[in-house]
Amino acid sequence: MSTPPVVRVMEREARVLARLWRGMVFSTLLSPLLFLAAMGLGLGGLVKAHTGRVAGLTYLDFVAPGLMVASAMQLAANEAMWPVLGGVKWMKTFHATVATPITAGEIVVGYVLWVVVRAIGASTVFFVVAALLGAVPSAWGVLAIPAAALCAGAFAAPLAAYSVTLDTDLVFPVIMRVGVLPLFLFSGTFFPLSQLPSGLRPLAAMSPLWHGVELARGATTGTLHIGADIVHVLVLLACVGAGFAWGRRTFARRLTS
Amino acid sequence: MDPLIEARALTKRFGGFVAVDGIDFVIRPGEAFGFLGPNGAGKSSTMRMIGCVSPVSGGTLRVLGMDPAADGAQIRARLGVVPQEDNLDTELTVWDNLMIYGRYFDLPRAEIRRRAEELLEFVQLTDRRDSRVDPLSGGMKRRLTIARALINEPEVLLLDEPTTGLDPQARHMLWERLYRLKQDGVTLVLTTHYMDEAEQLCDRLVIMDAGRIVAEGSPRDLVATHATREVVELRFGRAAEQHAALARVRTLAPRVEPVADRLLVYTDDGDATAAAVTADGVGAASVLVRRASLEDVFLILTGRTLEE
């Protein structure tokens, strides 16, 4: 009875989580839930008093799926940068792993799948809290969880592929500030893309986060559009697939040259 | 007996740099085989090719009768690897390091637990099983790395500079453990730049320099073939005195090698040569007679010392 190699790679991450879960749960969930309270309830109340609705939704209903997927993206970005460089550069545990029957390509796939599992866990907790606050009007809402997980994979796979090529972590804070933060703010998370200057809208629509947020919002509000949603899923799957293909090469080059 | 590992014209290139330059060697089951040489001689590159984590650039390599390019995973399943740099998992405990590594080999958990108990006993870390890795001493980390490398009960254990950076006591403890493994029939393949380590552990070794093998044999045979029986070491007060004495000493013995702080005089009768040197009044501050070692073999073959 053999276990697939990528699952065995994930077992290591699960073991670390089993030891450190308290700190991880806290750091993973605190920020999104604070955002939900501040934006959904605080700002949402203000929006209600002034314009009433955003894209036909209460602001809480609008922002909750956006925050959920954006948090999954942030989790994925963090986990695909420092720990990956740690595995190849600081702890060098990936070097120990490729000395076993596990291959470099299986490490990147297993690691990214583990990040997706983490995103499912974090999104589920967020989803339950959002539902308790009344931010999930539709029973289709649970589909927002796989949407967030897919979006996490779309970020984790290419970023992990890139991180493994580095020698220092100097560029990571830059990626967070210049890449992840603008996506977080301008991917239809806090306001519809229609608020952006028309020239910037196509740019924002290229963001994988936007595709994830659209999927999740369609689910929580029960406004699924099959054609558009298939496109969103395909875009995100393409990011995952391209990330895996690239990662197999970069991990192999770094670990087995 | 079929060789466990066999290399013919084995070559490793990194871009234009040739790290391993067409070497041949055969390693047989149950022996302790060493690659001795200075840093940069190509030892680690050779080990990485044997360990199937570095593709061969030229020549042929067979490990356990298989081709690393085609059967890397199957070969690695039967190897144990102790790398030069510790790469233990510092986010896990001692025990979990063994459990997780065992899972990489797809071993059942109950079997890993059984082996982990035994291995911790073997490397004398049982009382540290729940400790994290960071607080362990250098010697303990090395021993844990060896335990980890043995979790799949490998037929061949690859050790890259196993005792570099360890204090003498930790080195001797490690040698003693490795010696026991060898007695249990595990084939040991190691690299080292310590000639005492090579003499202690290796049945047979090759001396590498600049990507090539310059000599091969048992430690005793290598000394007998390439060096004289004894060596007279002459130390001088000042470098200029040593320099001035060189030509005179050369008239007294056929082979004299100057190194940084002394002259090494190769001779079959150390006492007689020492007496001749003293009688000649070359003005050495100290004269020491000792047996020739692998260090001398390396110096004679390459003109350089191992640890420079």
Coordinates of C-alpha atoms in Angstrom, one line a residue:
Chain A
M1 CA 0.0 0.0 0.0
S2 CA 1.9 3.0 -1.2
T3 CA 1.2 6.7 -0.6
P4 CA 1.7 9.1 -3.5
P5 CA 4.9 11.1 -3.2
V6 CA 3.1 14.5 -3.1
V7 CA 1.0 13.3 -0.2
R8 CA 4.2 12.3 1.7
V9 CA 5.6 15.8 1.0
M10 CA 2.4 17.2 2.5
E11 CA 2.7 15.0 5.6
R12 CA 5.8 16.9 6.6
E13 CA 3.9 20.2 6.5
A14 CA 1.0 18.6 8.4
R15 CA 3.4 17.6 11.1
V16 CA 4.7 21.1 11.5
L17 CA 1.1 22.4 11.6
A18 CA 0.3 19.8 14.3
R19 CA 3.1 21.3 16.4
L20 CA 2.6 25.0 15.7
W21 CA -1.2 25.2 14.9
R22 CA -2.1 27.7 17.6
G23 CA 0.3 30.4 16.4
M24 CA -0.6 29.6 12.7
V25 CA -4.3 29.8 13.3
F26 CA -4.0 33.0 15.1
S27 CA -1.8 34.7 12.5
T28 CA -3.8 33.4 9.6
L29 CA -7.2 34.3 10.8
L30 CA -6.8 37.4 12.9
S31 CA -6.1 39.9 10.1
P32 CA -8.9 38.8 7.7
L33 CA -11.5 38.8 10.5
L34 CA -10.4 42.3 11.7
F35 CA -10.8 43.4 8.1
L36 CA -14.2 41.9 7.9
A37 CA -15.3 43.7 11.1
A38 CA -13.8 47.0 10.1
M39 CA -14.8 47.0 6.4
G40 CA -18.0 44.9 6.5
L41 CA -19.5 46.3 9.6
G42 CA -17.8 49.7 10.2
L43 CA -17.4 51.0 6.6
G44 CA -20.5 48.9 5.5
G45 CA -22.6 50.9 8.0
L46 CA -21.4 54.1 6.5
V47 CA -22.1 52.9 3.0
K48 CA -25.6 51.9 4.0
A49 CA -26.3 55.4 5.4
H50 CA -25.1 57.1 2.2
T51 CA -25.6 55.2 -1.0
G52 CA -27.3 52.1 0.4
R53 CA -25.9 49.3 -1.9
V54 CA -22.7 48.4 -3.8
A55 CA -23.3 46.6 -7.1
G56 CA -26.8 45.7 -5.8
L57 CA -25.5 44.2 -2.6
T58 CA -25.1 45.4 1.0
Y59 CA -21.5 46.4 1.5
L60 CA -21.0 43.5 4.0
D61 CA -22.3 41.0 1.4
F62 CA -20.1 42.6 -1.2
V63 CA -16.9 42.8 0.7
A64 CA -17.0 39.4 2.6
P65 CA -16.3 37.1 -0.4
G66 CA -13.6 39.6 -1.6
L67 CA -11.8 39.6 1.8
M68 CA -12.1 35.8 2.0
V69 CA -10.4 35.2 -1.3
A70 CA -7.9 38.1 -0.8
S71 CA -6.9 36.5 2.5
A72 CA -6.3 33.2 0.8
M73 CA -4.1 35.0 -1.7
Q74 CA -2.1 36.6 1.1
L75 CA -1.7 33.3 2.9
A76 CA -0.5 31.7 -0.4
A77 CA 1.9 34.5 -1.1
N78 CA 3.5 34.3 2.3
E79 CA 3.8 30.5 2.3
A80 CA 5.2 30.4 -1.2
M81 CA 8.0 32.9 -0.4
W82 CA 9.9 32.6 2.9
P83 CA 9.3 28.9 3.7
V84 CA 10.3 27.9 0.1
L85 CA 13.5 29.8 0.3
G86 CA 14.0 28.3 3.8
G87 CA 13.7 24.8 2.4
V88 CA 16.3 25.4 -0.2
K89 CA 18.6 28.0 1.4
W90 CA 18.3 28.2 5.2
M91 CA 17.2 24.9 6.6
K92 CA 18.0 23.1 3.3
T93 CA 15.4 20.5 4.1
F94 CA 14.4 20.2 0.4
H95 CA 18.0 19.0 -0.3
A96 CA 17.4 16.3 2.3
T97 CA 14.1 15.4 0.6
V98 CA 15.5 14.9 -2.9
A99 CA 18.1 12.5 -1.5
T100 CA 15.1 10.1 -1.0
P101 CA 12.9 8.7 -3.7
I102 CA 10.9 12.0 -3.7
T103 CA 11.7 14.2 -6.8
A104 CA 12.1 17.9 -7.0
G105 CA 8.9 18.2 -9.0
E106 CA 7.0 16.3 -6.4
I107 CA 8.2 18.7 -3.7
V108 CA 6.8 21.8 -5.5
V109 CA 3.5 20.1 -6.3
G110 CA 3.1 18.7 -2.8
Y111 CA 4.1 21.9 -1.1
V112 CA 1.7 24.0 -3.2
L113 CA -1.1 21.5 -2.6
W114 CA -0.4 21.9 1.1
V115 CA -0.8 25.7 0.8
V116 CA -4.1 25.0 -0.9
V117 CA -5.2 22.8 2.0
R118 CA -4.2 25.6 4.4
A119 CA -6.2 28.0 2.3
I120 CA -9.3 25.7 2.5
G121 CA -8.9 25.6 6.3
A122 CA -8.6 29.4 6.7
S123 CA -11.4 30.1 4.2
T124 CA -13.7 27.7 5.9
V125 CA -13.3 29.5 9.3
F126 CA -13.7 32.9 7.6
F127 CA -16.8 31.6 5.7
V128 CA -18.5 30.4 8.9
V129 CA -17.8 33.7 10.7
A130 CA -19.1 35.6 7.6
A131 CA -22.2 33.4 7.5
L132 CA -22.9 34.0 11.2
L133 CA -22.7 37.8 10.5
G134 CA -25.3 37.3 7.8
A135 CA -22.9 38.0 4.9
V136 CA -23.7 34.8 2.9
P137 CA -27.2 35.2 1.5
S138 CA -27.1 32.2 -0.8
A139 CA -26.8 28.5 -0.1
W140 CA -24.4 28.3 -3.0
G141 CA -22.0 30.2 -0.8
V142 CA -19.9 27.2 0.3
L143 CA -18.6 27.2 -3.3
A144 CA -16.7 30.3 -2.3
I145 CA -14.3 28.0 -0.3
P146 CA -13.0 26.0 -3.4
A147 CA -12.9 29.3 -5.3
A148 CA -10.6 30.8 -2.6
A149 CA -8.5 27.6 -2.5
L150 CA -8.1 27.6 -6.3
C151 CA -7.0 31.3 -6.1
A152 CA -4.5 30.4 -3.4
G153 CA -3.0 27.7 -5.7
A154 CA -2.9 30.2 -8.6
F155 CA -0.6 32.4 -6.5
A156 CA 1.3 29.8 -4.6
A157 CA 2.5 27.7 -7.6
P158 CA 4.2 30.4 -9.7
L159 CA 5.5 32.2 -6.6
A160 CA 7.0 29.0 -5.2
A161 CA 8.6 28.4 -8.6
Y162 CA 10.2 31.8 -8.5
S163 CA 11.2 31.8 -4.8
V164 CA 13.3 28.7 -5.2
T165 CA 15.6 30.5 -7.6
L166 CA 16.6 33.2 -5.1
D167 CA 19.6 33.5 -2.9
T168 CA 18.2 36.1 -0.4
D169 CA 14.7 37.2 0.8
L170 CA 15.3 40.8 -0.1
V171 CA 12.8 40.8 -2.9
F172 CA 10.0 39.3 -0.9
P173 CA 8.9 42.5 0.9
V174 CA 9.0 44.2 -2.5
I175 CA 6.7 41.6 -4.0
M176 CA 4.3 42.0 -1.0
R177 CA 4.2 45.8 -1.4
V178 CA 4.3 46.2 -5.1
G179 CA 2.5 43.0 -6.1
V180 CA 0.3 41.5 -3.5
L181 CA -0.9 44.7 -1.8
P182 CA -2.1 46.5 -5.0
L183 CA -3.9 43.3 -6.0
F184 CA -5.4 43.1 -2.6
L185 CA -6.8 46.6 -2.9
F186 CA -7.7 46.8 -6.6
S187 CA -9.0 43.4 -7.7
G188 CA -12.7 44.1 -7.0
T189 CA -12.1 43.2 -3.3
F190 CA -13.4 46.4 -1.7
F191 CA -15.2 48.1 -4.6
P192 CA -16.3 47.0 -8.1
L193 CA -13.8 47.4 -11.0
S194 CA -16.3 49.9 -12.4
Q195 CA -15.0 52.4 -9.9
L196 CA -11.6 52.3 -11.5
P197 CA -10.6 54.6 -14.4
S198 CA -11.6 52.8 -17.6
G199 CA -8.0 52.5 -18.7
L200 CA -7.1 50.5 -15.6
R201 CA -10.1 48.1 -15.7
P202 CA -8.6 45.6 -18.2
L203 CA -5.4 45.6 -16.1
A204 CA -7.3 44.7 -12.9
A205 CA -9.3 42.1 -14.8
M206 CA -6.0 40.3 -15.5
S207 CA -5.4 39.8 -11.8
P208 CA -6.0 36.2 -10.7
L209 CA -7.4 37.6 -7.5
W210 CA -10.2 39.3 -9.4
H211 CA -11.2 36.0 -11.1
G212 CA -11.2 34.3 -7.7
V213 CA -13.2 37.1 -6.1
E214 CA -15.8 37.1 -8.9
L215 CA -16.2 33.3 -8.4
A216 CA -16.6 33.6 -4.7
R217 CA -19.0 36.6 -4.8
G218 CA -21.1 34.8 -7.4
A219 CA -21.3 31.9 -5.0
T220 CA -22.1 33.8 -1.7
T221 CA -24.7 36.0 -3.4
G222 CA -26.2 33.2 -5.5
T223 CA -25.5 35.0 -8.8
L224 CA -23.5 32.4 -10.7
H225 CA -22.9 33.1 -14.4
I226 CA -21.8 29.8 -15.9
G227 CA -20.0 31.1 -18.9
A228 CA -18.0 33.8 -17.0
D229 CA -17.4 31.4 -14.1
I230 CA -15.9 28.8 -16.4
V231 CA -13.5 31.4 -17.7
H232 CA -12.6 32.4 -14.2
V233 CA -11.9 28.8 -13.2
L234 CA -9.8 28.2 -16.4
V235 CA -7.7 31.3 -15.8
L236 CA -6.9 30.2 -12.3
L237 CA -6.2 26.6 -13.4
A238 CA -3.9 28.0 -16.0
C239 CA -2.0 29.9 -13.3
V240 CA -1.7 26.7 -11.3
G241 CA -0.6 24.6 -14.3
A242 CA 1.9 27.2 -15.5
G243 CA 3.3 27.5 -11.9
F244 CA 3.7 23.8 -11.6
A245 CA 5.4 23.5 -15.0
W246 CA 7.8 26.3 -14.2
G247 CA 8.3 25.0 -10.6
R248 CA 9.2 21.6 -11.8
R249 CA 12.0 23.2 -13.8
T250 CA 13.2 25.7 -11.2
F251 CA 13.1 23.2 -8.3
A252 CA 15.0 20.6 -10.3
R253 CA 17.6 23.1 -11.4
R254 CA 18.1 24.3 -7.8
L255 CA 18.1 21.0 -6.1
T256 CA 19.5 18.5 -8.6
S257 CA 22.0 20.3 -10.8
Chain B
M1 CA 31.3 -10.1 -6.5
D2 CA 29.5 -7.5 -8.7
P3 CA 30.5 -4.0 -7.9
L4 CA 27.9 -1.9 -6.1
I5 CA 29.1 1.3 -7.8
E6 CA 31.0 1.6 -11.0
A7 CA 32.2 4.7 -12.8
R8 CA 33.9 4.9 -16.2
A9 CA 35.3 8.2 -17.4
L10 CA 32.8 9.9 -15.1
T11 CA 32.6 13.6 -15.8
K12 CA 30.7 16.5 -14.2
R13 CA 30.7 19.9 -15.9
F14 CA 29.0 23.1 -14.6
G15 CA 28.9 25.4 -17.7
G16 CA 32.6 25.6 -18.7
F17 CA 34.0 24.4 -15.4
V18 CA 35.0 20.8 -15.2
A19 CA 34.4 19.6 -11.6
V20 CA 35.0 15.9 -12.2
D21 CA 37.3 15.1 -15.1
G22 CA 36.8 11.6 -16.4
I23 CA 37.4 9.4 -13.3
D24 CA 37.1 5.6 -13.0
F25 CA 36.4 3.7 -9.8
V26 CA 34.7 0.6 -8.5
I27 CA 33.2 0.2 -5.1
R28 CA 32.4 -3.4 -3.9
P29 CA 29.8 -4.5 -1.4
G30 CA 30.8 -4.2 2.3
E31 CA 33.9 -2.1 1.8
A32 CA 34.6 1.4 3.2
F33 CA 35.7 3.5 0.2
G34 CA 37.0 7.0 0.5
F35 CA 37.5 10.0 -1.7
L36 CA 40.4 11.9 -0.2
G37 CA 41.3 15.3 -1.5
P38 CA 41.3 19.1 -0.8
N39 CA 38.3 21.3 -1.1
G40 CA 37.3 21.7 -4.7
A41 CA 38.9 18.4 -5.8
G42 CA 35.5 17.2 -7.1
K43 CA 34.7 14.8 -4.2
S44 CA 31.2 16.3 -3.4
S45 CA 30.3 16.5 -7.1
T46 CA 31.1 12.8 -7.4
M47 CA 29.1 12.0 -4.3
R48 CA 26.1 13.9 -5.6
M49 CA 26.2 12.0 -8.9
I50 CA 26.3 8.7 -7.0
G51 CA 23.4 9.9 -4.8
C52 CA 21.4 10.5 -8.0
V53 CA 20.8 14.2 -7.3
S54 CA 23.2 15.5 -9.9
P55 CA 23.0 14.4 -13.6
V56 CA 26.2 12.8 -15.1
S57 CA 27.7 15.1 -17.7
G58 CA 29.8 12.4 -19.4
G59 CA 31.0 8.8 -19.0
T60 CA 29.0 6.1 -17.3
L61 CA 27.9 5.5 -13.8
R62 CA 26.1 2.4 -12.5
V63 CA 24.8 2.4 -8.9
L64 CA 23.4 -0.9 -7.5
G65 CA 23.4 -2.1 -11.1
M66 CA 21.1 0.7 -12.2
D67 CA 21.4 3.9 -14.2
P68 CA 21.0 7.1 -12.2
A69 CA 19.5 8.9 -15.1
A70 CA 16.7 6.3 -15.6
D71 CA 16.3 4.8 -12.1
G72 CA 17.1 7.6 -9.8
A73 CA 14.2 7.1 -7.4
Q74 CA 14.8 3.3 -7.1
I75 CA 18.5 3.8 -6.4
R76 CA 17.9 6.5 -3.8
A77 CA 15.4 4.2 -2.1
R78 CA 18.4 2.0 -1.2
L79 CA 20.9 4.7 -0.3
G80 CA 21.5 6.6 2.8
V81 CA 23.0 10.1 2.5
V82 CA 24.8 12.2 5.1
P83 CA 25.4 15.5 3.5
Q84 CA 28.3 17.9 4.2
E85 CA 26.0 20.6 5.6
D86 CA 23.4 19.6 8.2
N87 CA 19.9 19.8 6.7
L88 CA 17.9 18.5 9.5
D89 CA 14.3 19.9 9.8
T90 CA 14.6 22.5 12.5
E91 CA 10.8 22.9 12.6
L92 CA 10.4 19.3 13.9
T93 CA 11.6 17.3 16.9
V94 CA 14.4 14.7 16.8
W95 CA 11.8 12.0 16.7
D96 CA 9.7 13.7 14.0
N97 CA 12.8 14.2 11.8
L98 CA 13.1 10.4 11.7
M99 CA 9.4 9.8 11.2
I100 CA 9.0 12.2 8.4
Y101 CA 12.2 11.0 6.6
G102 CA 11.0 7.5 6.9
R103 CA 7.7 8.5 5.3
Y104 CA 9.7 10.0 2.3
F105 CA 10.7 6.4 1.7
D106 CA 7.1 5.3 2.0
L107 CA 7.7 3.1 5.0
P108 CA 4.7 2.2 7.2
R109 CA 4.6 4.3 10.3
A110 CA 4.8 1.3 12.7
E111 CA 8.0 0.2 11.0
I112 CA 9.5 3.7 11.1
R113 CA 8.7 3.9 14.9
R114 CA 10.4 0.6 15.5
R115 CA 13.5 1.6 13.5
A116 CA 13.6 5.1 15.0
E117 CA 13.7 3.7 18.5
E118 CA 16.7 1.5 17.5
L119 CA 18.5 4.2 15.6
L120 CA 18.2 6.7 18.4
E121 CA 19.7 4.1 20.7
F122 CA 22.4 3.5 18.2
V123 CA 23.4 7.1 17.9
Q124 CA 22.8 7.7 21.6
L125 CA 20.1 10.3 21.3
T126 CA 17.2 8.4 23.0
D127 CA 17.1 11.0 25.8
R128 CA 16.8 13.8 23.3
R129 CA 13.9 12.3 21.2
D130 CA 11.4 15.0 22.0
S131 CA 14.0 17.8 21.8
R132 CA 14.0 20.3 18.9
V133 CA 17.0 20.1 16.6
D134 CA 18.4 23.6 17.2
P135 CA 19.7 23.1 20.7
L136 CA 21.6 19.9 19.8
S137 CA 25.4 20.1 19.6
G138 CA 27.2 19.8 16.3
G139 CA 28.1 16.2 17.1
M140 CA 24.5 15.3 18.1
K141 CA 23.2 16.8 14.9
R142 CA 25.6 14.8 12.8
R143 CA 24.6 11.6 14.7
L144 CA 20.9 12.4 14.1
T145 CA 21.7 13.0 10.4
I146 CA 23.3 9.5 10.3
A147 CA 20.3 8.0 12.1
R148 CA 18.1 9.7 9.6
A149 CA 20.2 8.3 6.7
L150 CA 19.8 4.8 8.1
I151 CA 16.0 4.9 8.4
N152 CA 15.5 3.0 5.1
E153 CA 18.1 0.4 6.1
P154 CA 20.3 1.4 3.1
E155 CA 22.8 -0.9 1.4
V156 CA 25.2 2.0 0.8
L157 CA 25.8 5.0 3.2
L158 CA 27.2 8.1 1.4
L159 CA 29.0 10.4 3.8
D160 CA 30.2 13.8 2.6
E161 CA 32.9 15.2 4.9
P162 CA 31.2 13.5 7.9
T163 CA 33.3 15.0 10.7
T164 CA 34.2 18.4 9.3
G165 CA 33.6 21.0 12.1
L166 CA 33.4 18.5 14.9
D167 CA 35.6 18.5 18.0
P168 CA 38.0 15.5 18.4
Q169 CA 35.8 13.7 20.9
A170 CA 32.7 13.9 18.7
R171 CA 34.8 12.8 15.7
H172 CA 36.0 9.7 17.5
M173 CA 32.5 8.8 18.6
L174 CA 31.3 9.2 15.0
W175 CA 34.1 7.0 13.7
E176 CA 33.2 4.3 16.2
R177 CA 29.6 4.3 15.1
L178 CA 30.6 4.2 11.4
Y179 CA 33.0 1.3 12.1
R180 CA 30.0 -0.6 13.7
L181 CA 27.9 0.0 10.6
K182 CA 30.7 -1.4 8.4
Q183 CA 30.9 -4.5 10.6
D184 CA 27.1 -4.9 10.1
G185 CA 27.8 -5.1 6.3
V186 CA 26.8 -1.5 5.3
T187 CA 29.0 -0.3 2.4
L188 CA 30.5 3.1 3.4
V189 CA 31.4 5.7 0.8
L190 CA 32.9 8.9 2.2
T191 CA 34.7 12.0 1.2
T192 CA 37.2 13.6 3.5
H193 CA 40.1 16.0 3.5
Y194 CA 41.4 14.6 6.7
M195 CA 44.0 12.0 6.2
D196 CA 43.6 10.6 9.7
E197 CA 39.9 10.0 8.9
A198 CA 40.8 8.2 5.6
E199 CA 43.3 6.1 7.4
Q200 CA 40.9 5.2 10.3
L201 CA 37.8 4.4 8.2
C202 CA 38.8 3.4 4.6
D203 CA 39.7 0.0 3.3
R204 CA 40.4 1.5 0.0
L205 CA 40.5 5.1 -1.3
V206 CA 41.2 7.3 -4.2
I207 CA 43.1 10.5 -3.9
M208 CA 41.5 13.3 -5.9
D209 CA 43.0 16.6 -7.1
A210 CA 41.4 19.1 -9.5
G211 CA 38.7 16.7 -10.7
R212 CA 41.0 13.7 -11.4
I213 CA 42.1 10.6 -9.5
V214 CA 45.8 10.8 -8.9
A215 CA 46.2 7.5 -6.9
E216 CA 44.2 4.6 -5.7
G217 CA 44.7 1.8 -3.1
S218 CA 44.5 0.9 0.5
P219 CA 46.0 3.6 2.9
R220 CA 48.9 1.3 3.6
D221 CA 49.6 0.5 -0.1
L222 CA 49.4 4.1 -1.1
V223 CA 52.0 5.1 1.5
A224 CA 54.2 2.2 0.5
T225 CA 53.9 2.9 -3.2
H226 CA 54.2 6.7 -3.3
A227 CA 56.0 7.7 -0.1
T228 CA 59.1 6.6 1.7
R229 CA 58.8 4.7 5.0
E230 CA 59.7 7.7 7.2
V231 CA 59.7 11.4 7.1
V232 CA 62.1 13.9 8.8
E233 CA 60.4 17.2 9.6
L234 CA 62.7 20.2 9.9
R235 CA 61.5 23.4 11.3
F236 CA 63.4 26.7 11.2
G237 CA 63.3 29.9 13.2
R238 CA 62.7 32.1 10.1
A239 CA 61.4 31.5 6.6
A240 CA 64.7 32.8 5.2
E241 CA 66.7 30.2 7.0
Q242 CA 64.4 27.4 5.7
H243 CA 64.8 28.8 2.2
A244 CA 68.6 28.9 2.5
A245 CA 68.7 25.3 3.9
L246 CA 66.7 23.8 1.2
A247 CA 69.5 23.2 -1.3
R248 CA 71.8 21.8 1.3
V249 CA 69.2 19.4 2.6
R250 CA 68.5 18.2 -1.0
T251 CA 72.0 17.0 -1.2
L252 CA 71.3 14.7 1.8
A253 CA 68.1 13.0 0.7
P254 CA 66.6 12.3 -2.7
R255 CA 63.2 13.9 -2.0
V256 CA 62.6 17.1 0.0
E257 CA 59.3 18.9 0.0
P258 CA 59.1 22.5 1.3
V259 CA 55.8 23.4 2.9
A260 CA 54.8 26.7 4.6
D261 CA 56.5 26.2 7.9
R262 CA 58.9 23.3 7.5
L263 CA 60.9 21.0 5.2
L264 CA 59.7 17.4 4.8
V265 CA 62.6 15.0 4.0
Y266 CA 61.5 11.6 2.6
T267 CA 63.8 8.7 3.6
D268 CA 63.7 5.0 4.4
D269 CA 65.8 5.5 7.5
G270 CA 64.6 8.5 9.4
D271 CA 67.1 8.4 12.3
A272 CA 70.1 8.2 9.9
T273 CA 68.8 11.1 7.8
A274 CA 68.1 13.1 11.0
A275 CA 71.7 12.4 12.2
A276 CA 73.1 13.5 8.8
V277 CA 71.1 16.7 8.8
T278 CA 72.2 17.5 12.3
A279 CA 75.9 16.7 11.5
D280 CA 75.7 18.9 8.4
G281 CA 74.7 21.9 10.5
V282 CA 71.8 23.1 8.4
G283 CA 70.6 24.9 11.5
A284 CA 67.1 23.5 12.0
A285 CA 65.4 24.6 15.2
S286 CA 63.7 21.2 15.5
V287 CA 64.1 17.8 13.9
L288 CA 61.3 15.3 14.1
V289 CA 61.2 11.7 12.7
R290 CA 57.8 10.2 12.0
R291 CA 56.2 7.6 9.8
A292 CA 54.9 8.7 6.4
S293 CA 51.1 9.2 6.0
L294 CA 48.5 9.8 3.4
E295 CA 49.2 13.5 3.8
D296 CA 52.7 12.8 2.4
V297 CA 51.3 10.8 -0.5
F298 CA 49.2 13.7 -1.4
L299 CA 52.0 16.2 -1.1
I300 CA 54.4 14.0 -3.2
L301 CA 51.7 13.5 -5.9
T302 CA 50.5 17.1 -6.1
G303 CA 53.1 19.3 -4.5
R304 CA 50.5 20.7 -2.2
T305 CA 49.1 19.9 1.3
L306 CA 45.6 18.6 1.8
E307 CA 44.3 21.4 4.0
E308 CA 45.6 24.5 2.3

